[in-house]
Each structure stands twice: as structure tokens, then as C-alpha cells.
mmCIF file of C-alpha atoms in Angstrom:
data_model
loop_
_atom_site.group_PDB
_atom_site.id
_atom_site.type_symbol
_atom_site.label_atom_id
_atom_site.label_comp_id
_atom_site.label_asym_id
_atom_site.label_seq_id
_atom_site.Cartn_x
_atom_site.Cartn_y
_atom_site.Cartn_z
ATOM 1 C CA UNK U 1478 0.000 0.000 0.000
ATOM 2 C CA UNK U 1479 1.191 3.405 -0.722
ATOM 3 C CA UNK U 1480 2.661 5.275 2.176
ATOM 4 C CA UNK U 1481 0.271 8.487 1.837
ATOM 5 C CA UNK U 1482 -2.962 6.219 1.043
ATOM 6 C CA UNK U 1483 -5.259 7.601 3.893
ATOM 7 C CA UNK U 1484 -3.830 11.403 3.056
ATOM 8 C CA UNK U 1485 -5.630 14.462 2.295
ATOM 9 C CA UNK U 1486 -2.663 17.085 0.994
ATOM 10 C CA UNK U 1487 -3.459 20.437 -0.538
ATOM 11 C CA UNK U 1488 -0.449 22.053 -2.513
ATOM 12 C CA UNK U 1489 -1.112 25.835 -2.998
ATOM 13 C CA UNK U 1490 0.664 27.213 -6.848
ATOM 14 C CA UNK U 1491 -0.055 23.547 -8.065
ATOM 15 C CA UNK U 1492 -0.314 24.203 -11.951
ATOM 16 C CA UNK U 1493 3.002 24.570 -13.108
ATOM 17 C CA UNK U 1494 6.779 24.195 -11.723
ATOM 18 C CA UNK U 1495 7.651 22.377 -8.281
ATOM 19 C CA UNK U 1496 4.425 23.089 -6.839
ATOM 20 C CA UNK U 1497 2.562 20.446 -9.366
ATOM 21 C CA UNK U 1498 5.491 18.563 -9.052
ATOM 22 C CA UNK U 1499 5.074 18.290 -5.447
ATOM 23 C CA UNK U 1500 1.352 17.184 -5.863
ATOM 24 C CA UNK U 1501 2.411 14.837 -8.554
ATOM 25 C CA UNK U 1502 4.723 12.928 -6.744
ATOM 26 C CA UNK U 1503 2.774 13.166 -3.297
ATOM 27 C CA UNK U 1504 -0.165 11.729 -5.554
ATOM 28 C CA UNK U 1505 1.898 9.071 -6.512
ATOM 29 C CA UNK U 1506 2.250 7.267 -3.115
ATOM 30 C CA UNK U 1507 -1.107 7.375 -2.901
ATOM 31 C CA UNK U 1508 -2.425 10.688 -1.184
ATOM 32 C CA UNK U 1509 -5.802 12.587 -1.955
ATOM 33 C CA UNK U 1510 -4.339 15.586 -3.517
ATOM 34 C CA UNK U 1511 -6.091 19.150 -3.846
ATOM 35 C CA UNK U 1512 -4.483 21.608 -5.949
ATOM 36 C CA UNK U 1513 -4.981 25.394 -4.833
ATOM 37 C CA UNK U 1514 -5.179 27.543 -7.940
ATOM 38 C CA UNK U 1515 -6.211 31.014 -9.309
ATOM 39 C CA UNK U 1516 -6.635 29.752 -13.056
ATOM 40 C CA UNK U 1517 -9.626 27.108 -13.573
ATOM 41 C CA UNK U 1518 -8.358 26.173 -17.387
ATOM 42 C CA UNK U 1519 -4.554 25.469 -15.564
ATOM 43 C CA UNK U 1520 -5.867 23.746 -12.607
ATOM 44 C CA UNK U 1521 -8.054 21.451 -14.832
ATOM 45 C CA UNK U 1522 -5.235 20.620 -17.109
ATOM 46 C CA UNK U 1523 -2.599 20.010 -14.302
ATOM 47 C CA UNK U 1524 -5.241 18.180 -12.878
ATOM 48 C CA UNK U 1525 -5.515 15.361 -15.600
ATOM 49 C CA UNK U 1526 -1.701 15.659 -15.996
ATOM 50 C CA UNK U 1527 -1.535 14.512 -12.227
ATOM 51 C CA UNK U 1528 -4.055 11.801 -12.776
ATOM 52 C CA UNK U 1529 -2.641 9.861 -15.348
ATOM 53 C CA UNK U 1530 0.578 9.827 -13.697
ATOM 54 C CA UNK U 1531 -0.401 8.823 -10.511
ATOM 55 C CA UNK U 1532 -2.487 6.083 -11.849
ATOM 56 C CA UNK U 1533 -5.762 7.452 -9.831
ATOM 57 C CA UNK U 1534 -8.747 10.126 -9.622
ATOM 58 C CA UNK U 1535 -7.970 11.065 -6.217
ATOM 59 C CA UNK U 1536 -7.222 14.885 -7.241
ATOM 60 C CA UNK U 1537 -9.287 17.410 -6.597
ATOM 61 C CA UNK U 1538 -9.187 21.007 -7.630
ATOM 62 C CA UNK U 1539 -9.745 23.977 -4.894
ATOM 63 C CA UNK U 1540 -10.072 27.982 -6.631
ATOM 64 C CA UNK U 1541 -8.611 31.249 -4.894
ATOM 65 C CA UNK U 1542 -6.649 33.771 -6.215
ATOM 66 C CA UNK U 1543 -4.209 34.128 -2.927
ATOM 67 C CA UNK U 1544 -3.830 37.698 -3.058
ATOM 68 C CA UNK U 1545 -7.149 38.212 -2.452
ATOM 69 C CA UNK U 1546 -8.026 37.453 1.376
ATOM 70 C CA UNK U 1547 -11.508 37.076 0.336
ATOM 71 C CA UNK U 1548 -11.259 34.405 -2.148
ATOM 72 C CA UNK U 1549 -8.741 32.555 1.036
ATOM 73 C CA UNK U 1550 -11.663 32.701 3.293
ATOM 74 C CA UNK U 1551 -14.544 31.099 0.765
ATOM 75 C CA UNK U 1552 -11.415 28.361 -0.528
ATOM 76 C CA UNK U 1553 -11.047 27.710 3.172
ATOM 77 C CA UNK U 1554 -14.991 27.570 3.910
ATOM 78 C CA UNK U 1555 -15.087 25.192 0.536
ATOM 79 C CA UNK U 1556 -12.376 23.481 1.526
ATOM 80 C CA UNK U 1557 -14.138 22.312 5.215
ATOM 81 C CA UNK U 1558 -17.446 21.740 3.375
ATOM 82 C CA UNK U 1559 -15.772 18.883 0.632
ATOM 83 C CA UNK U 1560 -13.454 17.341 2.220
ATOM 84 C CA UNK U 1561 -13.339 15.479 5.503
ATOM 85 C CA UNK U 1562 -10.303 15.372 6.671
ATOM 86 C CA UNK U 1563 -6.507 17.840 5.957
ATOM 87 C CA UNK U 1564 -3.175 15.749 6.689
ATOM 88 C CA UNK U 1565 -0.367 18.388 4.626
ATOM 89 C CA UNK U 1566 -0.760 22.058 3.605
ATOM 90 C CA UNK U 1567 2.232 22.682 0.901
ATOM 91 C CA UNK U 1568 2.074 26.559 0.634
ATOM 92 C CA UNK U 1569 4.171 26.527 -2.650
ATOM 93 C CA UNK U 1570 2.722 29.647 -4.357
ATOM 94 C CA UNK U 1571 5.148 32.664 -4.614
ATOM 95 C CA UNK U 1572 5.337 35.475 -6.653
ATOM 96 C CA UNK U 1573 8.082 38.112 -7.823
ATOM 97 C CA UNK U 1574 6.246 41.342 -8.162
ATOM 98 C CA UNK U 1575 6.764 43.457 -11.527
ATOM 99 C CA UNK U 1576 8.907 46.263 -11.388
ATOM 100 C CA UNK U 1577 6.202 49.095 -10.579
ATOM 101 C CA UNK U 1578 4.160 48.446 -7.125
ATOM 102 C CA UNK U 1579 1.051 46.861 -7.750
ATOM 103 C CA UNK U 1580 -1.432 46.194 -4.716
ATOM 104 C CA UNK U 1581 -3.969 43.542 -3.848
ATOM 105 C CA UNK U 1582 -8.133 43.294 -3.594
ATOM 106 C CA UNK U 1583 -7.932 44.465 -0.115
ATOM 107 C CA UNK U 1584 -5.196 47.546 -1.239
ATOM 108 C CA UNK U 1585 -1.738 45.275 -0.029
ATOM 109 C CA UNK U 1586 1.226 45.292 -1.906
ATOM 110 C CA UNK U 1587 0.320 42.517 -4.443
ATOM 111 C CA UNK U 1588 4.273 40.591 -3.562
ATOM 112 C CA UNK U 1589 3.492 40.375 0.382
ATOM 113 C CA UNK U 1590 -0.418 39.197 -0.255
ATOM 114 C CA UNK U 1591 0.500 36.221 -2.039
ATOM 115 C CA UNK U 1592 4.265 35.142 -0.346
ATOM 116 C CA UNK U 1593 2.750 36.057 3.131
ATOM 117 C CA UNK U 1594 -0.449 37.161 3.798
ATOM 118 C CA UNK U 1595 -2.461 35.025 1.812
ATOM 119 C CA UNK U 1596 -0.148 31.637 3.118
ATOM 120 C CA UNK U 1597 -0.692 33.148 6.895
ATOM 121 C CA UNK U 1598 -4.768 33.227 6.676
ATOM 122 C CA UNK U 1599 -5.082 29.943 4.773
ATOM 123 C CA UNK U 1600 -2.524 28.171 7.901
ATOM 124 C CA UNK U 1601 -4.740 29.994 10.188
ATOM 125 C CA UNK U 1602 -8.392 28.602 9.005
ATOM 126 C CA UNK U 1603 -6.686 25.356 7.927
ATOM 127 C CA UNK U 1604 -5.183 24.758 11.197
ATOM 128 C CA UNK U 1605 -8.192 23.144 13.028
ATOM 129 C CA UNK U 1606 -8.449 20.525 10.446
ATOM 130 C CA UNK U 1607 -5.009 20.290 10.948
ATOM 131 C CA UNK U 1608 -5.161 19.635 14.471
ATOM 132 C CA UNK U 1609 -7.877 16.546 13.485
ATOM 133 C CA UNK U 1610 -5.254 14.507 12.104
ATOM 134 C CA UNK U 1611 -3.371 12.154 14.121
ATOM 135 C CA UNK U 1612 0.092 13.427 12.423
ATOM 136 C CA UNK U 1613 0.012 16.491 9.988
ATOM 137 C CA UNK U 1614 2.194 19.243 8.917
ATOM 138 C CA UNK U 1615 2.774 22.540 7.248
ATOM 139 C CA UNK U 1616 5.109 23.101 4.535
ATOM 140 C CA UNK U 1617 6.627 26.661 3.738
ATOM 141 C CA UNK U 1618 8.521 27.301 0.688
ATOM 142 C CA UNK U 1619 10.725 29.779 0.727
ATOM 143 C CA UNK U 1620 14.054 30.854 -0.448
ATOM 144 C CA UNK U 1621 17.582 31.746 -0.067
ATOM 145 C CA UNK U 1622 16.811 35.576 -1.434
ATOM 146 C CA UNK U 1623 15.856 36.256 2.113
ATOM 147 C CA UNK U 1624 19.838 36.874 2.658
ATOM 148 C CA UNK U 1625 18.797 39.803 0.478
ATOM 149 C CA UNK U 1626 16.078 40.772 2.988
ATOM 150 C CA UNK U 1627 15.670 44.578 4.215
ATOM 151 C CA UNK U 1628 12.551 44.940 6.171
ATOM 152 C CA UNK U 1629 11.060 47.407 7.457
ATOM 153 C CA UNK U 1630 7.890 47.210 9.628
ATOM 154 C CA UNK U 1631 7.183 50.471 9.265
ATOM 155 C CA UNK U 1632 6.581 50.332 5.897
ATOM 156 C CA UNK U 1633 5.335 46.730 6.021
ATOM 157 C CA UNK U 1634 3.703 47.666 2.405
ATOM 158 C CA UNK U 1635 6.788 49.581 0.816
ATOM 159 C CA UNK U 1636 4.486 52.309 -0.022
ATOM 160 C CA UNK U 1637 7.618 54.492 0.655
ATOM 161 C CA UNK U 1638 10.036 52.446 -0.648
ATOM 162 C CA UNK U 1639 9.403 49.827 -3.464
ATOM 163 C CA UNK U 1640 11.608 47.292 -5.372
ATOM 164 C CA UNK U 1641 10.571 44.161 -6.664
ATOM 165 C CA UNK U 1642 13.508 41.615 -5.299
ATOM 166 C CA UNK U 1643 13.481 43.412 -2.090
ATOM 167 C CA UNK U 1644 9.771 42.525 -1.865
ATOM 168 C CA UNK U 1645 10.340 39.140 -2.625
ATOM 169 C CA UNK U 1646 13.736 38.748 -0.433
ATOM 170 C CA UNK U 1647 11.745 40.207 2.722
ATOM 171 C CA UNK U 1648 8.731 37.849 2.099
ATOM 172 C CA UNK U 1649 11.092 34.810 1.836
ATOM 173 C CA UNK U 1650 11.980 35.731 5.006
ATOM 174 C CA UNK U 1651 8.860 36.198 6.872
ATOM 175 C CA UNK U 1652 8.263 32.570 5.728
ATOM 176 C CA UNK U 1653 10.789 31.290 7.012
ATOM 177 C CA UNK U 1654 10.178 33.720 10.445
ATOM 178 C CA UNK U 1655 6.662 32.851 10.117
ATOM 179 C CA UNK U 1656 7.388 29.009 9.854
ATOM 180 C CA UNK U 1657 10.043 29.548 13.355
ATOM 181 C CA UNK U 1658 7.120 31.294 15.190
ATOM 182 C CA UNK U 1659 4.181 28.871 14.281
ATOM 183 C CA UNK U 1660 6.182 26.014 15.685
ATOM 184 C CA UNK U 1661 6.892 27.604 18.605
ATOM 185 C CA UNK U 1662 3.496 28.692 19.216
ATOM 186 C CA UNK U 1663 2.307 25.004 18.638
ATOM 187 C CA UNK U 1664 4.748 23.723 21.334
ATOM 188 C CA UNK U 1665 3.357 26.469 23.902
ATOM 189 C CA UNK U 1666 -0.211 24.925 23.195
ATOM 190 C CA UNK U 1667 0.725 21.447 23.989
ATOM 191 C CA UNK U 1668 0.386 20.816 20.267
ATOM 192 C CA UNK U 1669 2.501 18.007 19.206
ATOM 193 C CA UNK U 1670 0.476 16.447 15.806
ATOM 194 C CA UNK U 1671 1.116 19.497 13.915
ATOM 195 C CA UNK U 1672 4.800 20.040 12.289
ATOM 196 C CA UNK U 1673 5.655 22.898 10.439
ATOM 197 C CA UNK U 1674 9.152 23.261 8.584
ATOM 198 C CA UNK U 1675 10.052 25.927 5.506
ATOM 199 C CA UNK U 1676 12.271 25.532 2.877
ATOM 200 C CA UNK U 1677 14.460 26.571 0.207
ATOM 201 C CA UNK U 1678 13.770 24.388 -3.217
ATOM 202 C CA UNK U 1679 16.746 25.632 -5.194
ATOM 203 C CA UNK U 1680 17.265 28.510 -8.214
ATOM 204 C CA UNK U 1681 14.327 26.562 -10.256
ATOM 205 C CA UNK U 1682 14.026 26.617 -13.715
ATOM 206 C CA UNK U 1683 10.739 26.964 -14.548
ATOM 207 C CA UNK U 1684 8.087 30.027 -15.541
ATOM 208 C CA UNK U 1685 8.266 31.544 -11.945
ATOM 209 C CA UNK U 1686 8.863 35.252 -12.800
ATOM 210 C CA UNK U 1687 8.187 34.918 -16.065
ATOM 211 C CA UNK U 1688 6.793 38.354 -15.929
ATOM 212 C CA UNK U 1689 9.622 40.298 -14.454
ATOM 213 C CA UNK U 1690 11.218 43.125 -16.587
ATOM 214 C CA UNK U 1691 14.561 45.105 -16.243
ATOM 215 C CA UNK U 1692 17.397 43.905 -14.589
ATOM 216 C CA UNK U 1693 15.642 41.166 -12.934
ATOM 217 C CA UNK U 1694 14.637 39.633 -16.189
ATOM 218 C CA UNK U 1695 18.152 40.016 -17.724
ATOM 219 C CA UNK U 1696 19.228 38.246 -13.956
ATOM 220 C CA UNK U 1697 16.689 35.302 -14.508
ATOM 221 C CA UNK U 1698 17.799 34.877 -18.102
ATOM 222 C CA UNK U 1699 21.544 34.644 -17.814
ATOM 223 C CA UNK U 1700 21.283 32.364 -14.554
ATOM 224 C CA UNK U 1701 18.572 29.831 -16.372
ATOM 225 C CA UNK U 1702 21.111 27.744 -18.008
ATOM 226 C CA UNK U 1703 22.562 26.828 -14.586
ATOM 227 C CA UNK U 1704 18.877 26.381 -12.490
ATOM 228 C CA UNK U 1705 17.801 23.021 -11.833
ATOM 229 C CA UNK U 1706 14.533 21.501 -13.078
ATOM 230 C CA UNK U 1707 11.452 21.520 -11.263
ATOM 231 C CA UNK U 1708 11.615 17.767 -10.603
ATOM 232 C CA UNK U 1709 15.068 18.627 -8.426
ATOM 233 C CA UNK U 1710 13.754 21.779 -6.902
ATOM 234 C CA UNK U 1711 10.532 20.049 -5.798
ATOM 235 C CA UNK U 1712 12.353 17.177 -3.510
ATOM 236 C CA UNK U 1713 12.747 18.932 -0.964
ATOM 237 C CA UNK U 1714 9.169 19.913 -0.344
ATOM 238 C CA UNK U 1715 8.247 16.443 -0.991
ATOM 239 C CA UNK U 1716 10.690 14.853 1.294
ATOM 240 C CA UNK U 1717 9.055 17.438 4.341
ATOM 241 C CA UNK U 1718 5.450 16.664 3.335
ATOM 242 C CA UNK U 1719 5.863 12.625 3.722
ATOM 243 C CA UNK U 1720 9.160 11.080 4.519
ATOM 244 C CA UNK U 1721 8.765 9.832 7.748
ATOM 245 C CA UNK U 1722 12.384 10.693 9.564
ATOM 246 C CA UNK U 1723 10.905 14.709 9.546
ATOM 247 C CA UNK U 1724 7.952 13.285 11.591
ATOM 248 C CA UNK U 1725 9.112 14.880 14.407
ATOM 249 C CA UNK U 1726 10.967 17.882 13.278
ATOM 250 C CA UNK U 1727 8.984 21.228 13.551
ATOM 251 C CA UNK U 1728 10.366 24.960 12.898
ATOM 252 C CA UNK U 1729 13.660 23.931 10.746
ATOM 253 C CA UNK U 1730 14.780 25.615 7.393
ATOM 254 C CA UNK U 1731 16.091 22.580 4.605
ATOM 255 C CA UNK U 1732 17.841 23.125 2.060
ATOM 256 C CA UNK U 1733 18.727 19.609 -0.290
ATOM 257 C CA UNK U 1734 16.898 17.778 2.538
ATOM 258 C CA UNK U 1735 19.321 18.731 5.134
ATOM 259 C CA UNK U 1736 18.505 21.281 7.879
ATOM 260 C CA UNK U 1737 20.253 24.727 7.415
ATOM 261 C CA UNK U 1738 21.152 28.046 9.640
ATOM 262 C CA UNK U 1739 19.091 30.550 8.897
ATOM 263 C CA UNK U 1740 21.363 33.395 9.275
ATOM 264 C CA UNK U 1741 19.971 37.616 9.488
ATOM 265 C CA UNK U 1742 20.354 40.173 11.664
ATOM 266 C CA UNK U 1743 16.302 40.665 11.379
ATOM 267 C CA UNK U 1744 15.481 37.257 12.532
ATOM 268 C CA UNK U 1745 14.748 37.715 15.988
ATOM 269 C CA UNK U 1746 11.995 36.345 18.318
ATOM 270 C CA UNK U 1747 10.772 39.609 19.058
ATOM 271 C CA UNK U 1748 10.594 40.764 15.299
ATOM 272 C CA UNK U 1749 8.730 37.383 14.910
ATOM 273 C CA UNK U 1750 6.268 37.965 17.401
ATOM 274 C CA UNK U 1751 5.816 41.684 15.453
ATOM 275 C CA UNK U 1752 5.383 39.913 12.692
ATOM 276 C CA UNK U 1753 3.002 37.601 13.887
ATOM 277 C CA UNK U 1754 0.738 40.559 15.112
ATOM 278 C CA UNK U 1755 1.056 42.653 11.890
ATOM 279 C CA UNK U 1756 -0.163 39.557 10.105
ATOM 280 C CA UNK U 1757 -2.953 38.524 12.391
ATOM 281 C CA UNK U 1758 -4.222 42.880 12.154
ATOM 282 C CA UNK U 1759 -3.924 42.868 8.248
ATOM 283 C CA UNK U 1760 -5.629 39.475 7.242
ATOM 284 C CA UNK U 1761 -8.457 40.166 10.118
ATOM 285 C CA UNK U 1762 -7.521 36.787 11.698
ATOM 286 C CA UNK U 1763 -5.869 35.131 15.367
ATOM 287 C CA UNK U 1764 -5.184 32.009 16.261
ATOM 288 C CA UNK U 1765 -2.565 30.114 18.875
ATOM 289 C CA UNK U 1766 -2.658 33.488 21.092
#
């Protein structure tokens, strides 16, 4: 039998790169796999890609656009009313903003709704279901940009200062601070059959930032040639989702399956706690208090 047979895993970003990757392969040993997506045509397509190579239906298809907090709240509500049971949240989606500031439904800086925000509210209604399985765990990707990291609460939305990378770098971060925190905060509530690690898949070759311009485009094109493919940069995410030796293991940062220093001035208990609260004010949501 396959090791994931009685698991219900939903993989946020699932349509393209290591995020349907990740679903593919988790499919494979057998889970029920739900793939979070914004695009309906995509979803359905990576959807039937999934299927035949897994070798059964047990994929499912959930619609939000993550940027938009409102469309994580009715995927969430959906997502209770289908499906009985959650095992593994993979919160794979990312995006590199373009080079002019764009903002979100709700007015956010479009690059911390969907790396952060949108990730933080779906862990936060999610986590209950969570909490009903016997073993589960949370899955963060992030990335090694968050060396490149600046932040600045005070300008949480870099209204006052904007650049794409530095966007992304800080929310690579905060996933990886957000990851730390949530752990913690599940050992200080006696939690012990929820797990939560982040990690760093590798410089991916795929169609991530496909719509970057400037520099950052020139950046992504000379560097393709040496990224990995999707089916290398997605190990890592699979190997925290199921392989039972991480069972245990909650608040780490992996990098090739092995755990890694996380190493910035910025990452601090107290700045994750500040984080925390920011993130609870601007998504309108608390949870593990």
C-alpha cells in the first residue's frame, strides 16, 4: 500500500513548476491531492496531468486567487465543506512582483499578499483541520533571497520604498520567520500532531517570474542555463510533506533535505512575534494566542 494512502494534501501554486510537481509525486504514493489555484483552465489541465501519472482520480481542484483574502476565506470555507479530513498544507505559491508596485483586492502590496499574507490566513483557518489529524504538517517554501532581505515594519507595504527583489527577499523571510514562530506557538499549546518546517527548493528553472522586466529579467535569463529543473527543486518539499524521519521535526529551514542556519540580523523572536501581530491585524484573523 502506498505510504500516503489515507492522506488528504493540498499544494497551494499547483499548476506549473515544483508546486505540481510536489502534488504529482505526493499523488503518486497514494495521497488525496487538492491543488490550490487562481486559473480554472490550468488547474483542470494540471489536474488530468496529475491523474494519469499517478495512476488514480484522487485529485481534486480547490479555486482562490491568494492575493485576495476574500477568495482565502470562501477556498477555506469550501475546503471544510468537501473534504473530511486535511493531513499536509504545501504553501508553494510565490510570486516576484513586476517592477512598478502593484497592490492587492484588499489595497496590499500585491508581492506580500500572495508570499505572506495570503499563506498566513489559509494556515490559520486550515489549522483546526489540521489539528484533526493524528500526524500532519505545514510546509513553507521559501528561499535563499531572504539573505537579500531589508525589512522594514514600518513600511510593512513599501508604499515608501518599493523594489521588486526586495519585496520578494523580505517575504522569503517572513516565511521562514513565520514558519520559526508557528512552531513555537504550537509547542506552547501542547500541540505536538502538527509540524511545520520551511524551505528553500533551489534557483528553479521553470516560468516563476516569467513576468519580471529590467534587470531582474536580464538576472533570470543569464542564470537559467545553470537552475535546476522543477523535478530537483521540488524534492525537498516532498521529502518534508511525507518522509517519515521529519515526523518529528517542527520549525527547521532545509535546504537539499538537510537542515540549514538561517542566518539575518532581522530574525529575531521579538521581530517574529511583530510579525506575527502585523499579520494577524492585516488578514483580520488570530489564532494560537
Amino acid at each position: 500500500m502506498p505510504i500516503l494512502q489515507d492522506k488528504t494534501i493540498l499544494v497551494t501554486g499547483a499548476t506549473s513548476g515544483i508546486g505540481q510537481i510536489t502534488a504529482q509525486e505526493l499523488a503518486k504514493q497514494g495521497a488525496y491531492v487538492i491543488l490550490l489555484a487562481r486559473n480554472p483552465e490550468k488547474a483542470e489541465q494540471a489536474r488530468r496531468d496529475i491523474v494519469a501519472a499517478a495512476g488514480h482520480d484522487r485529485v481534486g481542484i480547490l479555486l482562490a486567487d491568494l492575493s485576495d483574502l476574500d477568495q482565502v476565506r470562501k477556498a477555506a470555507a469550501q475546503f471544510k465543506a468537501t473534504y473530511p479530513r486535511l493531513d499536509v498544507l504545501v504553501n508553494n505559491a510565490g510570486l516576484l512582483p513586476k517592477k512598478e508596485r502593484e497592490t492587492s483586492a484588499q489595497g496590499y502590496e500585491i508581492g506580500m499578499a500572495v508570499n505572506h499574507l495570503g499563506p498566513f490566513l489559509l494556515t490559520s483557518l486550515l489549522l483546526p483541520m489540521l489539528q484533526a489529524s493524528s500526524a500532519a504538517r505545514i510546509v513553507n517554501v521559501a528561499s535563499e533571497a531572504y539573505h537579500f532581505a531589508k525589512p522594514n515594519l514600518a513600511d510593512f507595504q513599501s508604499e515608501q520604498n518599493f523594489s521588486a527583489l526586495r519585496v520578494y527577499s523580505n517575504t522569503k523571510l517572513y516565511n521562514i520567520m513565520f514558519t520559526q514562530e508557528l512552531a513555537r506557538r504550537l509547542r506552547s499549546h501542547g500541540i505536538r500532531n502538527v509540524t511545520t518546517n520551511a524551505l528553500h527548493p533551489g534557483a528553479v528553472a521553470s516560468s516563476f517570474g516569467g513576468d519580471s522586466t529590467g534587470l531582474m529579467a536580464v538576472a533570470m535569463l543569464v542564470a537559467r542555463p545553470f537552475m535546476i529543473s522543477p523535478e530537483q527543486g521540488a524534492q525537498t518539499s516532498i521529502f518534508l510533506a511525507s518522509d517519515p524521519s521529519v515526523a518529528d521535526i517542527s520549525g527547521g529551514y532545509y535546504d537539499s533535505k538537510q537542515t540549514k542556519a538561517v542566518k539575518h540580523s532581522f530574525n529575531t523572536p521579538e521581530n517574529a512575534r511583530r510579525l506575527w501581530e502585523i499579520s494577524e491585524e492585516l488578514t483580520d484573523t488570530h489564532f494560537l494566542e
